[in-house]
Coordinates of N, CA and C in Angstrom, one line a residue:
M1 N 24.8 -24.4 1.0 CA 25.8 -23.2 1.1 C 26.2 -23.0 2.3
S2 N 27.7 -22.2 2.0 CA 28.5 -21.8 3.5 C 27.8 -20.7 3.6
T3 N 28.4 -20.5 5.2 CA 28.2 -19.1 5.7 C 28.4 -17.7 5.2
T4 N 29.5 -18.0 4.0 CA 29.9 -16.9 3.6 C 29.5 -16.7 2.2
A5 N 28.0 -17.2 2.1 CA 27.0 -17.0 1.1 C 26.6 -15.1 0.9
R6 N 26.7 -15.0 -0.4 CA 26.4 -13.6 -0.7 C 25.5 -12.4 -0.1
H7 N 24.0 -13.7 -0.1 CA 23.1 -12.8 0.6 C 22.2 -13.8 1.6
R8 N 21.9 -12.9 2.7 CA 20.8 -14.1 3.7 C 20.1 -13.0 4.0
V9 N 18.3 -13.8 3.7 CA 17.4 -13.1 4.3 C 17.2 -13.9 5.6
I10 N 16.7 -13.1 6.6 CA 15.9 -13.7 7.7 C 14.5 -13.5 7.8
V11 N 13.8 -14.2 7.8 CA 12.1 -13.5 7.7 C 11.7 -13.9 9.2
L12 N 11.0 -12.9 9.7 CA 10.5 -13.3 11.0 C 9.0 -12.7 10.9
R13 N 8.1 -13.9 11.6 CA 6.4 -13.7 11.6 C 6.5 -12.8 13.1
H14 N 5.9 -11.8 12.9 CA 5.9 -10.9 14.5 C 5.2 -12.0 15.4
A15 N 5.6 -11.2 16.5 CA 5.0 -12.3 17.8 C 3.6 -12.1 17.7
K16 N 3.3 -13.1 18.8 CA 1.5 -13.1 19.1 C 1.1 -11.8 19.3
S17 N -0.2 -11.7 18.7 CA -0.7 -10.3 18.8 C -2.4 -10.7 19.7
E18 N -3.0 -9.5 20.1 CA -4.1 -9.5 20.7 C -5.5 -10.0 19.6
R19 N -5.7 -11.4 19.8 CA -7.0 -11.4 18.9 C -8.2 -10.8 18.9
N20 N -8.9 -10.6 20.1 CA -9.8 -10.0 20.5 C -10.1 -8.7 20.9
H21 N -9.2 -7.8 20.0 CA -8.7 -6.4 20.3 C -9.9 -5.4 19.8
P22 N -10.4 -4.5 20.1 CA -11.4 -3.7 19.3 C -11.0 -2.9 18.5
V23 N -9.9 -3.1 17.6 CA -9.5 -2.0 16.6 C -9.3 -2.9 15.3
D24 N -9.1 -1.8 14.3 CA -8.7 -2.3 12.8 C -7.6 -3.1 13.2
D25 N -7.4 -4.7 11.9 CA -6.7 -5.5 12.1 C -5.1 -4.9 12.3
H26 N -5.0 -3.9 11.4 CA -3.7 -3.2 11.4 C -3.2 -2.5 12.4
E27 N -4.2 -2.3 13.6 CA -3.8 -1.6 14.9 C -3.6 -2.5 15.9
R28 N -3.7 -4.0 15.6 CA -3.8 -4.8 17.1 C -2.6 -4.8 17.2
P29 N -2.5 -4.8 18.7 CA -1.1 -4.7 19.4 C -0.6 -6.3 20.0
L30 N 0.7 -6.0 20.2 CA 1.0 -7.7 20.8 C 0.3 -8.0 22.2
A31 N 0.0 -9.4 22.2 CA -0.4 -9.8 23.4 C 0.5 -9.8 24.5
E32 N 0.2 -10.1 25.6 CA 1.2 -10.3 26.8 C 2.4 -11.6 26.3
R33 N 1.9 -12.8 25.8 CA 2.9 -13.6 25.3 C 3.7 -12.9 24.3
G34 N 3.0 -12.1 23.5 CA 4.1 -11.5 22.3 C 4.8 -10.6 23.0
R35 N 4.3 -9.8 23.8 CA 5.8 -8.9 24.4 C 6.8 -9.5 25.1
R36 N 6.7 -11.2 25.6 CA 7.3 -11.6 26.1 C 8.7 -12.4 25.4
E37 N 7.7 -12.7 24.1 CA 8.5 -13.6 23.2 C 9.3 -12.8 22.1
A38 N 8.5 -11.4 21.9 CA 9.8 -10.9 20.8 C 11.2 -10.5 21.0
P39 N 11.4 -10.2 22.3 CA 12.9 -9.7 22.5 C 13.8 -11.0 22.6
L40 N 13.1 -12.4 22.6 CA 13.6 -13.7 22.3 C 14.3 -13.7 21.0
A41 N 13.6 -13.2 19.8 CA 13.8 -13.0 18.2 C 15.3 -12.5 18.4
G42 N 15.3 -11.4 18.5 CA 16.6 -10.4 18.8 C 17.6 -10.9 19.5
R43 N 17.4 -11.5 20.6 CA 18.5 -12.3 21.3 C 19.1 -13.2 20.6
W44 N 18.0 -14.2 19.8 CA 18.5 -15.4 19.2 C 19.5 -14.8 18.3
L45 N 19.1 -14.1 17.3 CA 19.9 -13.6 16.3 C 21.3 -12.9 16.7
R46 N 20.9 -12.2 17.9 CA 22.6 -11.5 18.5 C 23.7 -12.9 18.8
E47 N 23.0 -14.0 19.8 CA 23.5 -14.9 20.3 C 24.1 -15.8 18.9
H48 N 23.6 -15.9 17.9 CA 23.9 -17.0 16.6 C 24.5 -16.1 15.7
G49 N 25.0 -14.8 16.3 CA 26.2 -13.9 15.2 C 25.6 -13.9 13.9
H50 N 24.1 -13.4 14.0 CA 23.7 -12.8 12.8 C 23.8 -11.5 12.7
R51 N 24.7 -10.6 11.9 CA 24.4 -9.1 12.1 C 23.8 -8.6 10.9
V52 N 22.3 -8.0 11.6 CA 21.6 -7.4 10.6 C 21.8 -6.3 9.9
D53 N 21.7 -6.0 8.5 CA 22.4 -4.5 7.9 C 21.1 -4.0 7.7
L54 N 19.8 -4.3 7.4 CA 19.0 -3.9 6.8 C 17.7 -4.6 7.4
L55 N 16.7 -4.1 8.1 CA 15.8 -4.2 8.5 C 14.4 -3.8 7.8
R56 N 13.6 -4.3 7.6 CA 12.1 -3.9 6.7 C 11.2 -4.6 7.7
C57 N 10.1 -3.6 8.0 CA 9.5 -4.0 8.8 C 7.7 -3.5 8.4
S58 N 6.8 -4.7 8.4 CA 5.6 -4.1 8.2 C 4.9 -2.8 9.0
T59 N 4.0 -2.2 8.5 CA 3.4 -0.8 9.1 C 2.5 -1.3 10.3
A60 N 2.1 -2.9 10.4 CA 1.2 -3.0 11.3 C 1.7 -2.8 12.9
L61 N 1.0 -2.5 13.9 CA 1.4 -2.3 15.0 C 1.9 -3.5 15.7
R62 N 1.5 -4.6 15.7 CA 2.1 -5.9 16.0 C 3.6 -6.1 15.5
A63 N 3.7 -5.8 14.3 CA 5.0 -5.9 13.4 C 5.7 -4.9 13.9
R64 N 5.4 -3.9 14.0 CA 6.6 -2.5 14.8 C 6.7 -2.6 15.9
Q65 N 5.7 -3.1 16.6 CA 6.3 -3.6 18.5 C 7.2 -4.9 18.5
T66 N 7.3 -5.8 17.5 CA 8.0 -7.0 17.4 C 9.5 -6.5 17.1
C67 N 9.6 -5.5 16.1 CA 10.8 -4.6 15.6 C 11.4 -4.0 16.9
E68 N 10.7 -3.1 17.4 CA 11.2 -2.6 18.7 C 11.6 -3.6 19.6
A69 N 11.3 -4.7 19.9 CA 11.7 -5.4 20.7 C 13.0 -6.4 20.7
V70 N 12.8 -6.7 19.0 CA 14.2 -6.9 18.5 C 15.4 -6.1 18.6
L71 N 15.1 -4.9 18.0 CA 16.2 -4.1 18.0 C 16.9 -3.7 19.3
A72 N 16.0 -3.9 20.4 CA 16.6 -3.4 21.7 C 17.6 -4.8 22.1
E73 N 17.5 -5.7 21.3 CA 18.2 -6.9 21.7 C 19.6 -6.9 21.1
L74 N 19.6 -6.7 19.9 CA 20.9 -6.3 18.5 C 22.0 -5.9 19.3
E75 N 23.3 -5.9 18.8 CA 24.6 -5.2 19.3 C 24.5 -4.1 18.9
T76 N 24.2 -3.8 17.4 CA 24.2 -3.0 16.6 C 23.0 -2.8 15.9
A77 N 22.7 -1.2 15.7 CA 21.2 -1.3 14.8 C 21.2 -1.1 13.5
P78 N 20.6 -1.7 13.2 CA 20.4 -1.6 11.0 C 19.7 -0.7 10.7
E79 N 19.9 -0.5 9.5 CA 19.0 0.2 8.8 C 17.6 0.0 9.0
L80 N 17.1 0.5 9.2 CA 15.1 0.5 9.4 C 14.4 1.5 8.8
V81 N 13.5 0.2 7.9 CA 12.6 0.8 7.0 C 11.5 0.1 7.0
S82 N 10.5 1.0 7.6 CA 8.8 0.6 7.5 C 8.3 0.8 6.1
D83 N 7.9 -0.6 5.8 CA 7.4 -0.6 4.3 C 5.9 -1.1 4.4
P84 N 5.2 -0.4 4.1 CA 3.5 -0.8 4.0 C 3.4 -1.9 2.9
R85 N 4.4 -2.3 2.1 CA 3.9 -3.5 1.2 C 3.8 -4.8 2.1
L86 N 4.7 -4.8 3.4 CA 5.0 -6.0 3.8 C 3.4 -6.5 4.7
Y87 N 2.6 -4.9 5.1 CA 1.5 -5.7 5.6 C 0.4 -6.6 4.6
G88 N 0.2 -7.6 4.9 CA -0.6 -8.6 4.4 C -0.2 -9.0 3.0
A89 N 1.0 -8.8 3.0 CA 1.9 -9.5 1.6 C 2.0 -10.7 1.4
D90 N 1.5 -11.0 0.4 CA 1.9 -12.6 -0.3 C 3.1 -12.7 -0.8
A91 N 3.4 -13.9 -1.2 CA 5.0 -14.3 -1.3 C 5.4 -13.5 -2.3
A92 N 4.8 -13.4 -3.6 CA 4.8 -12.5 -4.8 C 5.6 -10.9 -4.4
T93 N 4.7 -10.2 -3.7 CA 4.9 -9.0 -2.9 C 6.3 -9.1 -2.2
L94 N 6.2 -9.9 -1.1 CA 7.5 -10.3 -0.5 C 8.7 -10.6 -1.4
L95 N 8.7 -11.3 -2.6 CA 9.8 -11.6 -3.3 C 10.1 -10.0 -4.4
E96 N 9.1 -9.4 -4.4 CA 9.5 -7.6 -4.9 C 10.3 -7.0 -4.1
V97 N 9.7 -7.2 -2.8 CA 10.5 -6.4 -1.7 C 12.1 -6.9 -1.8
I98 N 12.3 -8.3 -2.2 CA 13.7 -8.7 -1.6 C 14.4 -8.3 -2.9
H99 N 13.7 -8.4 -4.2 CA 14.6 -8.0 -5.4 C 14.7 -6.2 -5.2
G100 N 14.1 -5.7 -4.7 CA 14.5 -4.2 -4.3 C 15.7 -3.9 -3.3
L101 N 16.2 -4.9 -2.8 CA 17.3 -4.8 -1.6 C 18.4 -4.3 -2.1
P102 N 19.2 -3.3 -1.5 CA 20.5 -3.0 -1.9 C 21.5 -3.9 -1.9
E103 N 22.2 -3.9 -2.9 CA 23.3 -5.2 -3.4 C 24.4 -5.3 -2.4
D104 N 24.7 -3.9 -1.4 CA 25.7 -4.1 -0.4 C 25.0 -4.5 0.7
T105 N 24.1 -4.9 0.7 CA 23.2 -5.7 2.1 C 23.7 -7.0 2.1
H106 N 24.3 -7.6 3.1 CA 24.3 -9.0 3.2 C 23.6 -9.9 4.1
T107 N 23.0 -8.9 5.0 CA 21.8 -9.7 5.6 C 20.8 -8.9 5.9
A108 N 19.6 -9.3 5.5 CA 18.2 -8.6 5.7 C 17.6 -9.1 6.5
L109 N 16.5 -8.5 7.4 CA 15.6 -9.1 8.2 C 13.9 -8.6 7.7
L110 N 13.2 -9.3 7.6 CA 11.8 -8.9 7.2 C 10.9 -9.3 8.1
I111 N 10.3 -8.4 8.9 CA 9.0 -9.0 9.8 C 8.1 -8.4 9.2
A112 N 7.1 -9.6 9.0 CA 5.8 -9.5 8.8 C 5.1 -10.7 8.7
H113 N 4.1 -10.9 8.0 CA 3.1 -11.8 8.6 C 2.8 -13.0 7.4
N114 N 1.9 -13.8 8.0 CA 1.5 -15.1 7.4 C 0.4 -14.9 6.6
P115 N 0.1 -15.8 6.1 CA 0.5 -16.7 5.3 C 1.8 -16.7 4.1
G116 N 2.0 -15.5 3.9 CA 2.6 -14.9 2.7 C 4.5 -15.3 3.2
L117 N 4.7 -15.0 4.4 CA 6.0 -15.3 4.9 C 6.2 -17.3 4.6
S118 N 5.4 -17.8 5.2 CA 5.8 -19.2 4.8 C 6.0 -19.4 3.7
E119 N 4.7 -19.0 2.7 CA 5.1 -19.0 1.5 C 6.2 -18.8 0.5
L120 N 6.7 -17.9 0.8 CA 7.9 -17.1 0.6 C 8.9 -18.3 0.5
V121 N 9.2 -18.4 2.2 CA 10.3 -19.5 2.3 C 10.2 -20.9 1.5
G122 N 8.8 -21.3 1.3 CA 8.8 -22.5 0.7 C 9.2 -22.3 -0.9
A123 N 8.8 -21.0 -1.3 CA 9.0 -21.0 -2.4 C 10.4 -21.0 -3.1
L124 N 11.2 -20.2 -1.9 CA 12.5 -19.9 -2.3 C 13.2 -20.9 -1.9
S125 N 13.0 -21.9 -1.2 CA 13.8 -22.9 -0.6 C 13.4 -24.5 -1.2
G126 N 11.9 -24.5 -1.4 CA 11.5 -25.7 -2.0 C 11.4 -26.5 -0.8
Q127 N 11.1 -26.1 0.6 CA 11.0 -26.8 1.4 C 9.5 -26.2 2.2
E128 N 8.4 -27.1 2.7 CA 7.4 -26.6 3.1 C 7.8 -26.1 4.7
V129 N 7.4 -25.0 5.0 CA 7.5 -24.1 6.4 C 6.3 -23.4 6.8
E130 N 5.8 -24.2 8.4 CA 4.9 -23.3 8.6 C 5.5 -22.2 9.5
L131 N 5.5 -21.1 9.6 CA 6.2 -20.1 10.8 C 5.2 -19.7 11.7
K132 N 5.3 -19.9 13.1 CA 4.6 -19.6 13.7 C 4.7 -18.3 14.1
T133 N 4.0 -17.6 15.2 CA 4.0 -16.2 15.6 C 5.4 -16.3 16.4
S134 N 6.3 -15.3 16.3 CA 8.0 -14.9 16.6 C 9.0 -16.2 15.9
A135 N 8.5 -16.9 14.9 CA 9.3 -18.0 14.4 C 10.1 -16.9 12.9
M136 N 11.0 -17.4 13.0 CA 12.3 -17.0 11.8 C 12.7 -18.2 10.9
A137 N 12.9 -18.0 9.8 CA 13.7 -18.4 8.7 C 14.9 -17.8 8.4
V138 N 16.2 -18.5 7.9 CA 17.2 -18.0 7.8 C 17.7 -18.5 6.4
L139 N 17.6 -17.9 5.0 CA 17.8 -18.2 3.9 C 19.1 -17.9 3.4
E140 N 19.8 -18.5 2.5 CA 21.0 -18.0 2.2 C 21.2 -18.2 0.3
Q141 N 21.5 -17.3 -0.2 CA 21.8 -17.4 -1.4 C 22.9 -16.7 -2.2
E142 N 23.4 -17.4 -3.1 CA 25.1 -16.9 -3.9 C 24.5 -15.9 -5.1
T143 N 23.2 -15.8 -5.3 CA 22.7 -14.7 -6.3 C 22.6 -13.4 -6.0
P144 N 22.6 -12.4 -7.0 CA 22.2 -10.7 -6.2 C 20.8 -10.8 -5.6
W145 N 20.3 -10.0 -4.8 CA 19.2 -9.7 -4.6 C 18.1 -9.7 -5.6
S146 N 18.4 -9.1 -7.0 CA 17.5 -8.7 -7.9 C 17.2 -10.3 -8.5
G147 N 18.1 -11.3 -8.6 CA 18.0 -12.3 -8.9 C 17.6 -13.8 -8.1
T148 N 16.9 -13.2 -6.8 CA 16.2 -14.3 -6.0 C 15.1 -14.6 -7.1
A149 N 15.0 -15.8 -6.6 CA 13.8 -17.2 -7.5 C 13.6 -18.2 -7.0
P150 N 12.2 -18.7 -7.2 CA 11.9 -20.0 -6.5 C 13.2 -20.7 -6.6
G151 N 13.6 -21.5 -5.4 CA 14.5 -22.4 -5.6 C 16.0 -22.2 -5.7
H152 N 16.4 -20.9 -5.7 CA 17.8 -20.1 -5.7 C 18.0 -19.9 -4.1
S153 N 17.4 -20.6 -3.1 CA 18.2 -20.1 -1.7 C 17.7 -21.4 -0.8
V154 N 18.9 -21.3 -0.1 CA 18.7 -22.7 0.8 C 18.4 -22.1 2.3
L155 N 17.4 -23.2 2.8 CA 17.0 -22.5 4.1 C 18.3 -23.4 5.0
V156 N 18.8 -22.3 5.7 CA 19.6 -22.8 6.5 C 19.2 -23.4 8.2
E157 N 18.2 -22.5 8.6 CA 17.3 -22.9 9.6 C 16.2 -22.2 9.9
T158 N 15.3 -22.9 10.8 CA 14.2 -22.1 11.3 C 14.2 -22.6 12.9
V159 N 13.8 -21.5 13.4 CA 13.7 -21.3 14.8 C 12.4 -20.4 15.3
T160 N 12.2 -21.2 16.4 CA 10.9 -20.3 17.1 C 11.4 -20.1 18.4
P161 N 11.8 -18.8 18.9 CA 12.5 -18.9 20.3 C 11.1 -18.9 21.2
R162 N 11.5 -19.5 22.3 CA 10.5 -19.1 23.3 C 10.9 -19.3 24.8
P163 N 10.2 -18.7 25.4 CA 10.8 -18.7 27.3 C 11.3 -19.9 27.7
P164 N 12.2 -19.9 28.8 CA 12.3 -21.6 29.2 C 11.0 -21.6 30.0
T165 N 10.9 -23.1 30.1 CA 9.5 -23.5 31.0 C 9.9 -23.6 32.5
A166 N 9.1 -23.3 33.0 CA 9.7 -23.5 34.6 C 9.3 -25.0 35.2
P167 N 10.6 -25.5 35.8 CA 10.7 -26.8 36.3 C 9.3 -27.1 37.0

């Protein structure tokens, strides 16, 4: 599928979060590593020409913090929607979110959680993918958002932006 696909959805797993933080899971913040890596996802999107029209983000703190870091790196701010359905969503729920995207949205970015995101990418593309923290998958399709279905998308690429290692 060419880059002139009708629709592109980019899924981003939130950056690394604090595992031993004394709060409810929904309120776990990013770890130091996550704060370093989250902006790299936004920078990668900008440097690779991905103009995001609509960003849907989980309401979990670690996802919101990832979102803020990504937005700070983009050239233009997309429409932002905090979506409570994305917190802990399975692949079926994520697919429902995609079905509801406005048809005039060319590129949508979903910031959410695993295992749902990896399962969604696998279902849509037919390729097994395990998204690590801060990892993204870019999927393209010719069908309307409402017609998104398993096997109807092409996995264009996956990337896990990481800071350069010191020599």
